[in-house]
mmCIF file of C-alpha atoms in Angstrom:
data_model
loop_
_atom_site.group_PDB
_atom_site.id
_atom_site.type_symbol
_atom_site.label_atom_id
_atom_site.label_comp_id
_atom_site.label_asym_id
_atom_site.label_seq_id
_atom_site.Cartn_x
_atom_site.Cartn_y
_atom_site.Cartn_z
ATOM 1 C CA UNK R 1 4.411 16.574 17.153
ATOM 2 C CA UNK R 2 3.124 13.967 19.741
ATOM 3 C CA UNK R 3 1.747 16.248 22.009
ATOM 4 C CA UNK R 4 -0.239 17.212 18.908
ATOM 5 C CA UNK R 5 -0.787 13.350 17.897
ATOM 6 C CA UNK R 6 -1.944 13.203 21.632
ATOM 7 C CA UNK R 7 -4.139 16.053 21.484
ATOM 8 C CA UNK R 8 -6.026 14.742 18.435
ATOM 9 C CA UNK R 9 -5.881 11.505 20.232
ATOM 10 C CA UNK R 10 -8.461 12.999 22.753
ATOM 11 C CA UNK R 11 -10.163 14.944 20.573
ATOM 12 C CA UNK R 12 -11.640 11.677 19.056
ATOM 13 C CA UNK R 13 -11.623 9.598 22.086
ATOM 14 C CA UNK R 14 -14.195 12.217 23.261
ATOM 15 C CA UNK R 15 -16.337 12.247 20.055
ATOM 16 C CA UNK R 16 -16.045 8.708 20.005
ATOM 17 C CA UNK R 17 -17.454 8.174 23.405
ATOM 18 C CA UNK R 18 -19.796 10.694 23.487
ATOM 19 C CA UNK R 19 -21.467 8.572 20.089
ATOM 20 C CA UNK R 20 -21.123 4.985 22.460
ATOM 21 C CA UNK R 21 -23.120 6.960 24.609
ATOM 22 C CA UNK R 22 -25.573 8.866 22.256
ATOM 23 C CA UNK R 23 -26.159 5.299 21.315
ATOM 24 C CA UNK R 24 -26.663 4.062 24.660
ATOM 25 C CA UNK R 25 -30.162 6.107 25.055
ATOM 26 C CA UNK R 26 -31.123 5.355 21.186
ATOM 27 C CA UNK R 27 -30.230 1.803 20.462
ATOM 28 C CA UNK R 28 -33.053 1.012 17.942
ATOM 29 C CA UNK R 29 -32.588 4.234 16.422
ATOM 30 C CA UNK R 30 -28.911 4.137 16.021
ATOM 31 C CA UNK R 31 -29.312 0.221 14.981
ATOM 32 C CA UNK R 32 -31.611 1.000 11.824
ATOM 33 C CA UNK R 33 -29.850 3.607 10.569
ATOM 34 C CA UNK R 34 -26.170 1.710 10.880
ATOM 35 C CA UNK R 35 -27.591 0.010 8.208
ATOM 36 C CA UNK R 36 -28.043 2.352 5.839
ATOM 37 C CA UNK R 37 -24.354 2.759 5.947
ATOM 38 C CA UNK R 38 -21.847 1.147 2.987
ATOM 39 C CA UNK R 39 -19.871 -1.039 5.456
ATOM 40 C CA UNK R 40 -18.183 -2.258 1.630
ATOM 41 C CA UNK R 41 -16.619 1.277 0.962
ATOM 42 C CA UNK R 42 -15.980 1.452 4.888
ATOM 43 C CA UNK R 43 -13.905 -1.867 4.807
ATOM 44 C CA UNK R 44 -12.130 -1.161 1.738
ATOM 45 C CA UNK R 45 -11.425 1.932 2.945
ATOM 46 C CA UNK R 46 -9.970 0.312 6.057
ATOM 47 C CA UNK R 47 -7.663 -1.935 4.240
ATOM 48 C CA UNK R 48 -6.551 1.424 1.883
ATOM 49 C CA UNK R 49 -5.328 3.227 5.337
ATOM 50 C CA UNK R 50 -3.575 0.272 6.630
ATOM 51 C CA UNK R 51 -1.644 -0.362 3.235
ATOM 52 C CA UNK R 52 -1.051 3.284 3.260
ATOM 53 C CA UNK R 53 0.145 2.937 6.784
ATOM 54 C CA UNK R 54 2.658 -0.186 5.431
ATOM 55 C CA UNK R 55 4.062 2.058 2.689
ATOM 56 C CA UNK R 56 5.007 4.871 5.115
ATOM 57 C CA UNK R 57 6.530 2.217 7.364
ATOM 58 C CA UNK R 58 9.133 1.143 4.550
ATOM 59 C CA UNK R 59 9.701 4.389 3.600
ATOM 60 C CA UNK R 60 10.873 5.010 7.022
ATOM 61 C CA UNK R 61 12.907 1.715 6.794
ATOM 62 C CA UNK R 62 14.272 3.532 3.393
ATOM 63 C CA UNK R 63 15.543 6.770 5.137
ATOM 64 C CA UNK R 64 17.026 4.530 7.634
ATOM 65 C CA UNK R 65 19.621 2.639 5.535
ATOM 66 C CA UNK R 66 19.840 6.441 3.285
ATOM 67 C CA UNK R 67 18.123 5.081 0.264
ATOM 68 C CA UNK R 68 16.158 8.372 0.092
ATOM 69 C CA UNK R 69 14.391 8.444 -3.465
ATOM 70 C CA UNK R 70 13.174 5.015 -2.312
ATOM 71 C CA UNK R 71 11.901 6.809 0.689
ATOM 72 C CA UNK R 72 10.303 9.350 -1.382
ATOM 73 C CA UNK R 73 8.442 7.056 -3.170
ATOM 74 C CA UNK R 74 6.919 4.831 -0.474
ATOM 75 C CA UNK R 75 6.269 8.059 0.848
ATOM 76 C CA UNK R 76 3.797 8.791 -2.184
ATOM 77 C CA UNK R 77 2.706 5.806 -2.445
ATOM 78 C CA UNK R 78 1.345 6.677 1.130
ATOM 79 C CA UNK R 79 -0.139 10.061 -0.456
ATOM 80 C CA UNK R 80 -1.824 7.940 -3.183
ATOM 81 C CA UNK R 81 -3.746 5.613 -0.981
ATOM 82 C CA UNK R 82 -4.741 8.444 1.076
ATOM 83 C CA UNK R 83 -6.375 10.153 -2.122
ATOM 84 C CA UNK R 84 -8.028 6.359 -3.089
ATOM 85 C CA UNK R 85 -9.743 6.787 0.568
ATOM 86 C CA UNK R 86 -10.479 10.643 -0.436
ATOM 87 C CA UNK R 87 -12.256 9.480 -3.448
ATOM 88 C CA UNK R 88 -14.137 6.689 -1.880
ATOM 89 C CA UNK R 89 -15.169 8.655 1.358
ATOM 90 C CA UNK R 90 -16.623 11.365 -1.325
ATOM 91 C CA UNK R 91 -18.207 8.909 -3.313
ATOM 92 C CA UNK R 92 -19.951 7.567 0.137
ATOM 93 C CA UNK R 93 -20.697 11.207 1.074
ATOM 94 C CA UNK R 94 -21.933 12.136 -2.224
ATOM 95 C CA UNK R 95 -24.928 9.121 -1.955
ATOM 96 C CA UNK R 96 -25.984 10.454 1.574
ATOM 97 C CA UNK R 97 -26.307 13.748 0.166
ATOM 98 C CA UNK R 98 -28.110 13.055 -2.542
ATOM 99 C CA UNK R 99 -30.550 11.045 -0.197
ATOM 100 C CA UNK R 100 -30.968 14.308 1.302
ATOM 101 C CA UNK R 101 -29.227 13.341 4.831
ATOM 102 C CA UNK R 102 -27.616 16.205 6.501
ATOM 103 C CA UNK R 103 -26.264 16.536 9.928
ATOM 104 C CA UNK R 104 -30.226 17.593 11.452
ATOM 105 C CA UNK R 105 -31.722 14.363 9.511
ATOM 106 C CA UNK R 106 -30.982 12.367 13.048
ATOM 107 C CA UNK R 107 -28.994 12.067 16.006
ATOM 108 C CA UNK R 108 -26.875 9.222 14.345
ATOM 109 C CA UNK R 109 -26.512 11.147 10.904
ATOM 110 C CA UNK R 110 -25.273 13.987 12.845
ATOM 111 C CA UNK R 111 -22.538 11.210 14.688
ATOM 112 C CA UNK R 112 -21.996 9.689 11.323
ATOM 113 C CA UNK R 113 -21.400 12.882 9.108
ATOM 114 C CA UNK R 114 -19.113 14.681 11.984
ATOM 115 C CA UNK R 115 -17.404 12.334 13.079
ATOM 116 C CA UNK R 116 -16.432 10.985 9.620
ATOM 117 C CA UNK R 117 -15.725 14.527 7.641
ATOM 118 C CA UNK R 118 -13.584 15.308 11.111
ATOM 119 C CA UNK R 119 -10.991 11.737 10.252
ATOM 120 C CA UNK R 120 -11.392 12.830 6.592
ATOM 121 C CA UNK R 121 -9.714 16.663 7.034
ATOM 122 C CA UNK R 122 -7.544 14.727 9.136
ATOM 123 C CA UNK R 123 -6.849 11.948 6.171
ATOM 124 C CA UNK R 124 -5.907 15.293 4.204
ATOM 125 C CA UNK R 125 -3.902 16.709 6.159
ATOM 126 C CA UNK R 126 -1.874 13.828 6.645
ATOM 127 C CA UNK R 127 -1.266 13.187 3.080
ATOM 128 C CA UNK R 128 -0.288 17.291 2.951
ATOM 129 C CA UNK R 129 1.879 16.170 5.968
ATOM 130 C CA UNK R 130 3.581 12.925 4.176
ATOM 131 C CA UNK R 131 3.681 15.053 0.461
ATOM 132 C CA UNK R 132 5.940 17.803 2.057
ATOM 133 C CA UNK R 133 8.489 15.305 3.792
ATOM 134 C CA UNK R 134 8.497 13.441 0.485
ATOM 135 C CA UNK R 135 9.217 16.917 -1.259
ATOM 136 C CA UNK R 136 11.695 17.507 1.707
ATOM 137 C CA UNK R 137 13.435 13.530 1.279
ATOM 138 C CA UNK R 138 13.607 14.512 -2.586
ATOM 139 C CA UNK R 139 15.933 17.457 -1.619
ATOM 140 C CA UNK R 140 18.185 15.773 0.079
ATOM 141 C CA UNK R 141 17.227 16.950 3.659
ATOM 142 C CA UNK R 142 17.525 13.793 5.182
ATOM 143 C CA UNK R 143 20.140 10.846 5.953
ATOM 144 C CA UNK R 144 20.599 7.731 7.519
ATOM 145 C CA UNK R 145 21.520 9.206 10.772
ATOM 146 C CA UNK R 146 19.146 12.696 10.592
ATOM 147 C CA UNK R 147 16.025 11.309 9.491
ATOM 148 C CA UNK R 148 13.444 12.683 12.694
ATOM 149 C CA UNK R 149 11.003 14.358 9.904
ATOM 150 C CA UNK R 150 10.134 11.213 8.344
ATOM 151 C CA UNK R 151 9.390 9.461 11.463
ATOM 152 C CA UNK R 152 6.904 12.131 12.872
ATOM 153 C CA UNK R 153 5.288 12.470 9.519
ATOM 154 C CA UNK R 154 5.202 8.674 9.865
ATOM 155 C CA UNK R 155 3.436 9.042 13.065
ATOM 156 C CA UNK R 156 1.059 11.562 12.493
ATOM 157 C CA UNK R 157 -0.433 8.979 9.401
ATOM 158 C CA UNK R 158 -0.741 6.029 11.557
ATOM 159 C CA UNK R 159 -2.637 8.199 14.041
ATOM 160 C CA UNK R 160 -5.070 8.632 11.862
ATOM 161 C CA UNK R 161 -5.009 5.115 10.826
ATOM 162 C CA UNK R 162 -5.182 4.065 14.400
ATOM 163 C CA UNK R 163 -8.112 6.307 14.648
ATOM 164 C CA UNK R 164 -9.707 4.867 11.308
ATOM 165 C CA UNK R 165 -9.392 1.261 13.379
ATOM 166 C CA UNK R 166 -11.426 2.252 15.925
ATOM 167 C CA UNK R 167 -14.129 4.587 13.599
ATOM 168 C CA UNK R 168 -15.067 1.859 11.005
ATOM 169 C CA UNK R 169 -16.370 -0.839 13.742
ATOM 170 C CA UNK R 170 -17.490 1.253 16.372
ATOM 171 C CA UNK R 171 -19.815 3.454 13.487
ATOM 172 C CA UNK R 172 -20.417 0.737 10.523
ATOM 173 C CA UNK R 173 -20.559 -2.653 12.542
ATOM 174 C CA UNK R 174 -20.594 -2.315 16.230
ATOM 175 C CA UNK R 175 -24.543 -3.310 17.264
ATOM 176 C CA UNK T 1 9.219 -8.003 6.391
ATOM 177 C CA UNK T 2 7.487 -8.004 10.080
ATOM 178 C CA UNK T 3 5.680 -4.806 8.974
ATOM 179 C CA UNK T 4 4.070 -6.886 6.221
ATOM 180 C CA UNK T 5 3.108 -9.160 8.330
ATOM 181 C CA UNK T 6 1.726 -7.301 10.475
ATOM 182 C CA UNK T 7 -0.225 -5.552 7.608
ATOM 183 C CA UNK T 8 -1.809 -9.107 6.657
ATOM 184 C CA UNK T 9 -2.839 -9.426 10.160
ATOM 185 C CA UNK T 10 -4.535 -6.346 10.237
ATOM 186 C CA UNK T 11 -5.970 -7.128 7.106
ATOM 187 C CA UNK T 12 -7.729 -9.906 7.587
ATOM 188 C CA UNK T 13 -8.736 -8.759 11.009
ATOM 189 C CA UNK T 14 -10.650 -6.007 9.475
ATOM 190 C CA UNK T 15 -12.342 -8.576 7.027
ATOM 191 C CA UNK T 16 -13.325 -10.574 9.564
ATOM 192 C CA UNK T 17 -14.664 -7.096 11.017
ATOM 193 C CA UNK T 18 -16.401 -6.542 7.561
ATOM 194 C CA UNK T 19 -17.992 -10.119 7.876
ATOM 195 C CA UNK T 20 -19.822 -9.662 11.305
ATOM 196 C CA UNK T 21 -21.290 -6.955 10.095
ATOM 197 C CA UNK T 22 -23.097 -7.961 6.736
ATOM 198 C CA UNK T 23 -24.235 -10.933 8.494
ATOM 199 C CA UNK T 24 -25.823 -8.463 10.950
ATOM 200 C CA UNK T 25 -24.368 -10.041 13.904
ATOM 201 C CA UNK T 26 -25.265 -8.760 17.326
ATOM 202 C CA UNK T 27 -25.225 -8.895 21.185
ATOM 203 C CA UNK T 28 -23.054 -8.620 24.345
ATOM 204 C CA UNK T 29 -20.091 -10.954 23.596
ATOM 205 C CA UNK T 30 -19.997 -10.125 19.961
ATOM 206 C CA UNK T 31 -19.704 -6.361 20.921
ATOM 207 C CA UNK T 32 -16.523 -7.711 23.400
ATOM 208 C CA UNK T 33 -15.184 -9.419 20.816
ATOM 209 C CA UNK T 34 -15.231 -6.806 18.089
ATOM 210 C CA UNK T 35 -13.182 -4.649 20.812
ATOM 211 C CA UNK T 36 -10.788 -7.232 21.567
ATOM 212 C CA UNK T 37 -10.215 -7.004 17.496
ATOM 213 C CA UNK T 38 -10.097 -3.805 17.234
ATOM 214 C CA UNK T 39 -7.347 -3.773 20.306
ATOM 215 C CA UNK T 40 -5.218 -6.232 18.725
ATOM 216 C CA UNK T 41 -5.423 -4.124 15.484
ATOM 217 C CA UNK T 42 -4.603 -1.194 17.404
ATOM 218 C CA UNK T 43 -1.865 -2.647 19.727
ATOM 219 C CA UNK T 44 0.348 -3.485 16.687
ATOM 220 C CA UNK T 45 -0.003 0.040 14.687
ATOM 221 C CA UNK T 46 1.143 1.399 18.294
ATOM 222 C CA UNK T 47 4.320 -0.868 18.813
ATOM 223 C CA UNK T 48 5.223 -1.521 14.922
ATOM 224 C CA UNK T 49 3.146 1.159 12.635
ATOM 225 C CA UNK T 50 4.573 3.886 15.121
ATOM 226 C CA UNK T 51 7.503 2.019 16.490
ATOM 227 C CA UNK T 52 6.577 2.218 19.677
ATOM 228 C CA UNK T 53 7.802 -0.758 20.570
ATOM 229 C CA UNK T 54 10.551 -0.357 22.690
ATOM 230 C CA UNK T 55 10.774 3.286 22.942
ATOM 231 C CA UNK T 56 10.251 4.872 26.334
ATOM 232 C CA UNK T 57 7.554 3.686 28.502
ATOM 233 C CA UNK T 58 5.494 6.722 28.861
ATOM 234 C CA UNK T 59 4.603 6.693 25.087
ATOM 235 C CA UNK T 60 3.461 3.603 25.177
ATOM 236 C CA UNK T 61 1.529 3.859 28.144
ATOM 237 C CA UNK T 62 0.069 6.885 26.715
ATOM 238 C CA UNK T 63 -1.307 5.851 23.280
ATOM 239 C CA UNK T 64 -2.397 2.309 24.531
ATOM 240 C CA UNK T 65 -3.853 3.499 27.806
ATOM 241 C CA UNK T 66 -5.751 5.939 25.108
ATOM 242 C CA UNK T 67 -6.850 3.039 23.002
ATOM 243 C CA UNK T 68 -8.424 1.153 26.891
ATOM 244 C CA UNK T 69 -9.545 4.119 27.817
ATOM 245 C CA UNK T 70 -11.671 4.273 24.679
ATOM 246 C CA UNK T 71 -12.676 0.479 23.959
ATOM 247 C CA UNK T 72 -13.400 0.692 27.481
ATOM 248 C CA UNK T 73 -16.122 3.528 27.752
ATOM 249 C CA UNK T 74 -17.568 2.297 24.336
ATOM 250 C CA UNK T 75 -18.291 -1.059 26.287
ATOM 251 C CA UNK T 76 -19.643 0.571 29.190
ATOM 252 C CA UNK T 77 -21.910 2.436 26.775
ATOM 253 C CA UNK T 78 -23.064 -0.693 25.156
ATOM 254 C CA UNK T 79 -23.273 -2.469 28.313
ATOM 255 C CA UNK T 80 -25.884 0.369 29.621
ATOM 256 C CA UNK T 81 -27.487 -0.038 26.228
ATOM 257 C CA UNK T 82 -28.608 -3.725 26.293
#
């Protein structure tokens, strides 16, 4: 699973560069436009990923004392604030579309829309990710001392948390 | 209850995040200093979101020398910008 986590790692290190540097030759462009961005449903989404992030960090403290429905449940918890950000990402993509901005409007649209809807299947598949080791903690699969699943799951949502961190200034404040 | 505190931290780091940008704060050391933010916040879900934190060096080399090598090329694209 890391080299995975690590492979995704560059995968957004390279969009997220190649947008620093995008914006390098179209400052006043990309400037303007940041502003037409919700930075409230960006920051709140911010703070829903990082309390996500703390639930899936006491769930892993759960399976490691063997207190496994507790696990299970900080575990959905997790799921739940991954489907708040869901909601709230749609409701934010919803408005653009309905402004008519698509990915050919302009060059920091095209940043904006792919680079967010990339983290968002990636939001999803975490929560698919964190929903089947919740299933799998609710069967009994794991124990104090056999608990590995949890922890990568763990991982694989605070990769996409870390990757969150670094999205939300660098698109919606950064100028 | 470190995790939670390191949840509050983050928290109010990315309000403070928030802040700078409906005032519409700009320019070089503002840029540096959003980065530096975003490192802390990204330093501590490395060593305590992933618990990282003393587990072997390479993975923590890795993942933090990913999160330079990123902050870093975004300043060096802002700093050809301005």
């Amino acid at each position: 699973m890391w080299i995975f986590i690590l492979a995704e790692l560059l995968v957004f290190a390279i969009f997220f560069s190649s947008y620093a540097f995008a914006r390098s030759g179209n400052v006043e462009l990309f400037n303007h436009y940041q502003q037409t961005l919700n930075r409230n449903i960006g920051a709140a989404n911010t703070v829903i990923l990082l309390t996500g992030s703390l639930f899936v960090v006491l769930a892993v403290q759960a399976v490691k004392v063997g207190k496994l429905t507790q696990c299970r449940n900080w575990l959905l918890a997790g799921v739940g604030s991954g489907a708040l950000f869901v909601i709230l990402k749609s409701v934010e993509f919803a408005d653009k579309f309905a402004q008519g901005i698509s990915l050919s409007t302009n060059t920091f649209y095209m940043f904006y829309l792919s680079l967010t809807f990339f983290h968002f299947m990636h939001v999803i598949l975490g929560m698919i990710i964190l929903a089947a080791v919740a299933w799998k903690a609710q069967a009994g699969d794991y124990s104090a001392a056999e608990h590995t699943g949890v922890e990568t799951g763990a991982s694989y949502w605070h990769m996409v948390d870390l990757v969150w961190v670094v999205l939300f200034p660098l698109v919606y404040v950064i100028r | 209850m470190k995790a939670v505190a390191v949840w509050l931290l983050l928290v109010m780091l990315t309000l403070l995040t928030w802040w700078v940008g409906q005032a519409g704060y700009s320019g070089q050391w503002l840029v540096m200093a959003l980065l530096v933010s975003v490192f802390i916040k990204g330093h501590f879900i490395i060593a305590d979101f992933m618990a990282l934190r003393g587990v072997a060096l390479l993975w923590q080399a890795l993942v933090h020398g990913w999160l330079i090598l990123v902050l870093g090329l975004i300043f060096l694209a802002y700093w050809i910008g301005m």
